[in-house]
Tab-separated table of C-alpha atoms in Angstrom:
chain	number	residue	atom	x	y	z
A	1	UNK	CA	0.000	0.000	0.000
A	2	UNK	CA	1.650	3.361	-1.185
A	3	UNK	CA	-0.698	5.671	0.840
A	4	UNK	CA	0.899	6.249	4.025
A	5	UNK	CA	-1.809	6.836	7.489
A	6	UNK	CA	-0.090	9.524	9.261
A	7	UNK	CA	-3.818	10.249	10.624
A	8	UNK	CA	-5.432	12.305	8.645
A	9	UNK	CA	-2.715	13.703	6.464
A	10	UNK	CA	-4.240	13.649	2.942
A	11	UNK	CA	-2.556	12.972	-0.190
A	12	UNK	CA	0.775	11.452	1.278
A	13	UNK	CA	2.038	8.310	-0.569
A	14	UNK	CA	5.384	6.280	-0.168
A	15	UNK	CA	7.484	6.800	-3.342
A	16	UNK	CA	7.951	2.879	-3.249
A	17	UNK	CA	5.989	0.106	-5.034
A	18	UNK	CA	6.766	1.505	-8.878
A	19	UNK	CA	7.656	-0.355	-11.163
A	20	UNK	CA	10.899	0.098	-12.869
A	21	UNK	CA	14.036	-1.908	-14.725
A	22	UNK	CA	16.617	-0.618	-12.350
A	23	UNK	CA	16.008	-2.269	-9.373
A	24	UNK	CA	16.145	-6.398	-9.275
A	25	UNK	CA	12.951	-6.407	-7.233
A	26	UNK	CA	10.855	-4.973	-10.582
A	27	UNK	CA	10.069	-2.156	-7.864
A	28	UNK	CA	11.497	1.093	-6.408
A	29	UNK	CA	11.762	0.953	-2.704
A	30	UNK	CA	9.355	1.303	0.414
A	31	UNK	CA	10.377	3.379	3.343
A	32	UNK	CA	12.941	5.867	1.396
A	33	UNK	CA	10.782	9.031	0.348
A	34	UNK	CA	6.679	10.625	0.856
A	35	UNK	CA	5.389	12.714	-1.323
A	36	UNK	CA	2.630	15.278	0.704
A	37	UNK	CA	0.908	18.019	1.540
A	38	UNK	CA	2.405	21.053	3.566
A	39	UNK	CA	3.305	19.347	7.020
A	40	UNK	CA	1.710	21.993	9.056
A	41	UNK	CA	-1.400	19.370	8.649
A	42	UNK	CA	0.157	16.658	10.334
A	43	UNK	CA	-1.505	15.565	13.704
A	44	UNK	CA	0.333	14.727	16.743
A	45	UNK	CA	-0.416	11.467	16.095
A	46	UNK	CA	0.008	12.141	12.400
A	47	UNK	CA	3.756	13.178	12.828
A	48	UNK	CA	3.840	9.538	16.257
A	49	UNK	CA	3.071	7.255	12.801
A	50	UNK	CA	5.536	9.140	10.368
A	51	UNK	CA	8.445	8.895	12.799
A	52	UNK	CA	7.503	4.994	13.360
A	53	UNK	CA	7.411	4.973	9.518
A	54	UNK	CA	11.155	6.223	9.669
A	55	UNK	CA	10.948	10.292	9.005
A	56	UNK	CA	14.015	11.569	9.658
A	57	UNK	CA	14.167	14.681	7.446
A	58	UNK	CA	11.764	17.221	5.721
A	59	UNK	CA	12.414	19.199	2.654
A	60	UNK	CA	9.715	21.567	2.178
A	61	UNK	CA	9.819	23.244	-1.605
A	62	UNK	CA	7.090	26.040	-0.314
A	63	UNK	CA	8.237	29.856	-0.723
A	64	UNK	CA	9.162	30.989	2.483
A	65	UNK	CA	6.414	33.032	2.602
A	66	UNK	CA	3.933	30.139	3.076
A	67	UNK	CA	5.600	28.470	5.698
A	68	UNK	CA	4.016	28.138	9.399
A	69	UNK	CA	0.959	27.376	11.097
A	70	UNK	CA	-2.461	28.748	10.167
A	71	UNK	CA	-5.231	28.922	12.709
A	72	UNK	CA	-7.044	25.580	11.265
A	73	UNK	CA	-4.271	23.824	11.401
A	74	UNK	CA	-4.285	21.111	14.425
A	75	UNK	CA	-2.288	22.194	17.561
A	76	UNK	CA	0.673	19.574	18.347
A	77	UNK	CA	3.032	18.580	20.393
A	78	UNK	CA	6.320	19.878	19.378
A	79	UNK	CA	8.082	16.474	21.325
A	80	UNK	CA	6.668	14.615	18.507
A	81	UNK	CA	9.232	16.152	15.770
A	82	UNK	CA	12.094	16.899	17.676
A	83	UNK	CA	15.166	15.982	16.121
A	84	UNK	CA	13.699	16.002	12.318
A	85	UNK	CA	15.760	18.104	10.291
A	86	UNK	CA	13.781	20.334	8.194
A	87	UNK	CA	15.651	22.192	5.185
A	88	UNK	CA	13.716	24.880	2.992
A	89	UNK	CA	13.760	24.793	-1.243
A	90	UNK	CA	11.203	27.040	-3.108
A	91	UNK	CA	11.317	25.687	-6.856
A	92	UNK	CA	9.854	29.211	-7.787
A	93	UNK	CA	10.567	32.692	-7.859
A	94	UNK	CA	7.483	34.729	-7.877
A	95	UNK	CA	9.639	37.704	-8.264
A	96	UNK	CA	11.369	36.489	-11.885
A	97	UNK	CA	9.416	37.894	-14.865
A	98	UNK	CA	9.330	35.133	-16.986
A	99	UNK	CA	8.712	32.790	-13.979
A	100	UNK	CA	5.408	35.295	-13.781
A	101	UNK	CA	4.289	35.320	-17.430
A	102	UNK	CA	5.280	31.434	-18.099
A	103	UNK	CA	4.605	30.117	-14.989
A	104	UNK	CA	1.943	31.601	-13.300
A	105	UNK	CA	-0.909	30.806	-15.380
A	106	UNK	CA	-0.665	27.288	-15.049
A	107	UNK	CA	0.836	26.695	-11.867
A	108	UNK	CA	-1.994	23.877	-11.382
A	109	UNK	CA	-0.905	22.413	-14.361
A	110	UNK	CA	2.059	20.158	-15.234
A	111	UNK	CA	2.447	22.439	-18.421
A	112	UNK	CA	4.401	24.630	-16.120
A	113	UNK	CA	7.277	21.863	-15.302
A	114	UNK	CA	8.682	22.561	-18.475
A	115	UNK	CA	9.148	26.358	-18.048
A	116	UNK	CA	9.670	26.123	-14.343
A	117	UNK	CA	13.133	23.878	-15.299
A	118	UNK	CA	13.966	26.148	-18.064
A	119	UNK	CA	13.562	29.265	-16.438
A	120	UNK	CA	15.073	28.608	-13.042
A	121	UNK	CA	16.788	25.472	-13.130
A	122	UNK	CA	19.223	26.485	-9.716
A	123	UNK	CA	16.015	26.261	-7.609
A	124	UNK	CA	14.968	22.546	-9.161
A	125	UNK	CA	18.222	21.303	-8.608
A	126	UNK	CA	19.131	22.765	-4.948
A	127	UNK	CA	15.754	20.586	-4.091
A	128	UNK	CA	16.815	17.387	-5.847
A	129	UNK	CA	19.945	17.714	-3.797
A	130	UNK	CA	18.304	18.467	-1.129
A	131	UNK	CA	16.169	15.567	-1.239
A	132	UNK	CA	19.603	13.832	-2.264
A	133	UNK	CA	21.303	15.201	0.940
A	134	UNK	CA	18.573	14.300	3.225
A	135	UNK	CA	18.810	10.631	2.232
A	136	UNK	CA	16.235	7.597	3.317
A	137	UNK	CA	13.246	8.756	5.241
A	138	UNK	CA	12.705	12.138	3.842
A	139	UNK	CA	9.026	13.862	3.549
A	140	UNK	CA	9.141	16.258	0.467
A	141	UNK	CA	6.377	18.633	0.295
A	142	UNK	CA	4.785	21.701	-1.048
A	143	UNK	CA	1.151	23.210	-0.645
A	144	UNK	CA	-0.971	20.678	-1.947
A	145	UNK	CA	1.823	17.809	-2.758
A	146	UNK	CA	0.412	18.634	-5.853
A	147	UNK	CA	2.129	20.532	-8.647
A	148	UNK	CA	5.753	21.543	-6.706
A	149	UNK	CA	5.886	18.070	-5.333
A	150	UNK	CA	4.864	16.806	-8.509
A	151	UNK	CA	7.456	18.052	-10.765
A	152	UNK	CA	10.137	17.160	-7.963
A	153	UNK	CA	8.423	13.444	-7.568
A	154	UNK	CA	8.557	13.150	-11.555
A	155	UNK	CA	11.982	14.269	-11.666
A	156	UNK	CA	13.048	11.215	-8.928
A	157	UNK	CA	10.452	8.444	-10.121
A	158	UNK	CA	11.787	9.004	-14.299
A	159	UNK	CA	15.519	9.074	-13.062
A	160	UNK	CA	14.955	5.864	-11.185
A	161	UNK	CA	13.120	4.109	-14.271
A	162	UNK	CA	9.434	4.365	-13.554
A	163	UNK	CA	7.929	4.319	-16.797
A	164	UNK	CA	5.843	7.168	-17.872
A	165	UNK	CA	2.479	5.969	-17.367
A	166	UNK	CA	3.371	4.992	-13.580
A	167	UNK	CA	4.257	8.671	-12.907
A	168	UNK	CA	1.602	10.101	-14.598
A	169	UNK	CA	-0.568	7.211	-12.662
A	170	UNK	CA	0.906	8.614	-9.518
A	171	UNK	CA	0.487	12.808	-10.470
A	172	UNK	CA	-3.229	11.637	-11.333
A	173	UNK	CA	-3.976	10.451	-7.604
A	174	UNK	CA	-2.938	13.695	-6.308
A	175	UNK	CA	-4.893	15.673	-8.237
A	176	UNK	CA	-8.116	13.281	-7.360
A	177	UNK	CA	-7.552	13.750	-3.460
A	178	UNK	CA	-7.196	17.223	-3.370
A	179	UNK	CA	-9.546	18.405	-5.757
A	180	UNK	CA	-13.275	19.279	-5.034
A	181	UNK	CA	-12.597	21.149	-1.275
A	182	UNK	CA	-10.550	23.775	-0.354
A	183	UNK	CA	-7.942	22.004	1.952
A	184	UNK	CA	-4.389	23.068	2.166
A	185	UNK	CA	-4.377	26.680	3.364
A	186	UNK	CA	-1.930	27.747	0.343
A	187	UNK	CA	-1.490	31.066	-1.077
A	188	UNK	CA	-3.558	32.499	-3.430
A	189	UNK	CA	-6.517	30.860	-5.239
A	190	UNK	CA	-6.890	27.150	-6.106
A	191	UNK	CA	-8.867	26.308	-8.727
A	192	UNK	CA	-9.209	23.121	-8.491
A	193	UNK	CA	-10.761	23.383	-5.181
A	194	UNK	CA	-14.371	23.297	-6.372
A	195	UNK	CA	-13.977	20.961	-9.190
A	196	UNK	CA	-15.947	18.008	-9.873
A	197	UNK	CA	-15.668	14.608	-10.752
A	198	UNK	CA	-16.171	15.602	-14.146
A	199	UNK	CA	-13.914	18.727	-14.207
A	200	UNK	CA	-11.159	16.364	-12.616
A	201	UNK	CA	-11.130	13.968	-15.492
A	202	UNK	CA	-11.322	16.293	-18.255
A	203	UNK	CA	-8.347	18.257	-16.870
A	204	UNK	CA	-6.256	14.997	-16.803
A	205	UNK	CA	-7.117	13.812	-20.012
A	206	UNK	CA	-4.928	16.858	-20.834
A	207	UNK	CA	-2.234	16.374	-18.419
A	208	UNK	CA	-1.210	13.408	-17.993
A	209	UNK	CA	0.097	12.805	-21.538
A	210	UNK	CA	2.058	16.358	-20.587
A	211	UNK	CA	3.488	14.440	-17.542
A	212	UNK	CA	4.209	11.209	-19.813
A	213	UNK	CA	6.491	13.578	-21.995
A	214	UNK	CA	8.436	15.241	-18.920
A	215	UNK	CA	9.355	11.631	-17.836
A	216	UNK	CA	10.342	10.516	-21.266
A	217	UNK	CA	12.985	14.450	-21.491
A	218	UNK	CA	14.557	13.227	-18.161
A	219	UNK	CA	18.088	12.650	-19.357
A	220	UNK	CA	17.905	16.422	-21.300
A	221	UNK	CA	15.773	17.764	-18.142
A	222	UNK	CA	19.035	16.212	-15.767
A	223	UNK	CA	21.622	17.744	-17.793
A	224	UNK	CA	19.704	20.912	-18.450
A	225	UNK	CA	19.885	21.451	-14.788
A	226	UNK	CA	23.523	20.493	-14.029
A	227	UNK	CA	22.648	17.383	-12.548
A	228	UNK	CA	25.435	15.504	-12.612
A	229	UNK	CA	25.661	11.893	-13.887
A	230	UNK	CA	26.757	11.020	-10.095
A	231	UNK	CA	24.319	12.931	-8.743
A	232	UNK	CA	21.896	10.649	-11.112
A	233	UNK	CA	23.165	7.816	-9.833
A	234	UNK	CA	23.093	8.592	-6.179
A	235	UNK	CA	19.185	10.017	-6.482
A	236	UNK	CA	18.383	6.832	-8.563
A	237	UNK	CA	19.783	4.674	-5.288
A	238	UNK	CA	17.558	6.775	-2.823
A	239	UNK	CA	14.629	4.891	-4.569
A	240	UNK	CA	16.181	1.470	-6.334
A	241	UNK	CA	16.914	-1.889	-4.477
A	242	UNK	CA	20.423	-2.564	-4.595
């Protein structure tokens, strides 16, 4: 099971249990890195079950701005996550001009990946090394776990061999369980947050085949942002049997 119970953290799933050629199992590992929503919604008991799980390290992709707790988020006990080592990577700039006019039309929508990696390429890569850095038991997040954690979760499922329609398998069940209420406390509107079932679908008939071609670009979308192939290597190990 790839959905992970912390409680009632939504949209939180265990990066392991894709398939891919890579590993000898058939299947990138269990227990190595979560894709969720912005961790200020974790429980007490929420953050009890991610430490059993094995969280050791958080790298939050958010714009500094959006970090901390809102009044609906639950109170906890600050015990529970002492010791997890929390490191800070906003994949956008908000500020850039061409991050504005590319980006920020779409930002629900993988059809910003592609400009997001062209246009600030630093930002994507300090994450993936961050994630790299943080090693086994890391949390990566955003808002939603949506569209940041999205384009960093297809960046680490195509390097370690996931096939395209696993990823874009994967970015599809994020988009189901977060659309249709408005639930993360982000920034700024969310459309999605009154979709239907309907509206859902249709918007995924027209991007997932944009996620399917980001996953087949991966070697170009590496080397296009200095990732080195050691540094492919080593991120492809985070998430591969040996």
């Amino acid at each position: 099971m790839r959905d992970v119970a912390w409680d009632t953290y939504p949209n939180a799933r265990d990066l392991g249990g894709l398939p891919t050629l890579h590993s000898p199992t058939g299947l990138t590992q269990f227990g190595r890195v979560v894709r969720g929503p912005r961790r200020e919604l974790l429980t007490t008991d929420g953050w009890t079950k991610a430490r059993a799980w094995g969280l050791s390290s958080v790298v939050d992709i958010r714009n500094a701005v959006e970090v901390g707790r809102r009044a609906t988020d639950p109170a906890v006990d600050e015990a529970v996550w002492e010791g997890v080592r929390v490191s800070n990577h906003p994949t956008e700039d908000q500020d850039n001009p061409d991050f504005i006019t590319f980006c920020m039309p779409v930002l629900d929508s993988p059809a910003y990946w592609e400009h997001n990696i062209r246009i600030l390429p630093g930002l994507i890569a300090a994450a993936l090394r961050a994630v790299l850095d943080a090693g086994p038991g890391v949390l990566v997040h955003c808002a939603a776990g949506r569209d940041r954690t999205g384009l960093i979760t297809m960046l680490l499922l195509a390097n370690a061999g996931v096939p395209p329609e696993a990823v874009a398998a994967d970015y599809a069940m994020s988009v189901r369980a977060m659309a249709g209420a408005s639930h993360h406390g982000g920034a700024g509107d969310d459309r999605q947050a009154t979709w239907t079932t309907e509206q859902t679908d249709a918007f995924l008939n027209e991007a997932m085949p944009i996620v399917e071609r980001n996953v087949r670009a991966i070697t170009k979308t590496m080397a296009d942002l200095g990732i080195t192939p050691d540094e492919r290597q080593a991120l492809r190990a985070l998430l591969v049997a040996p």
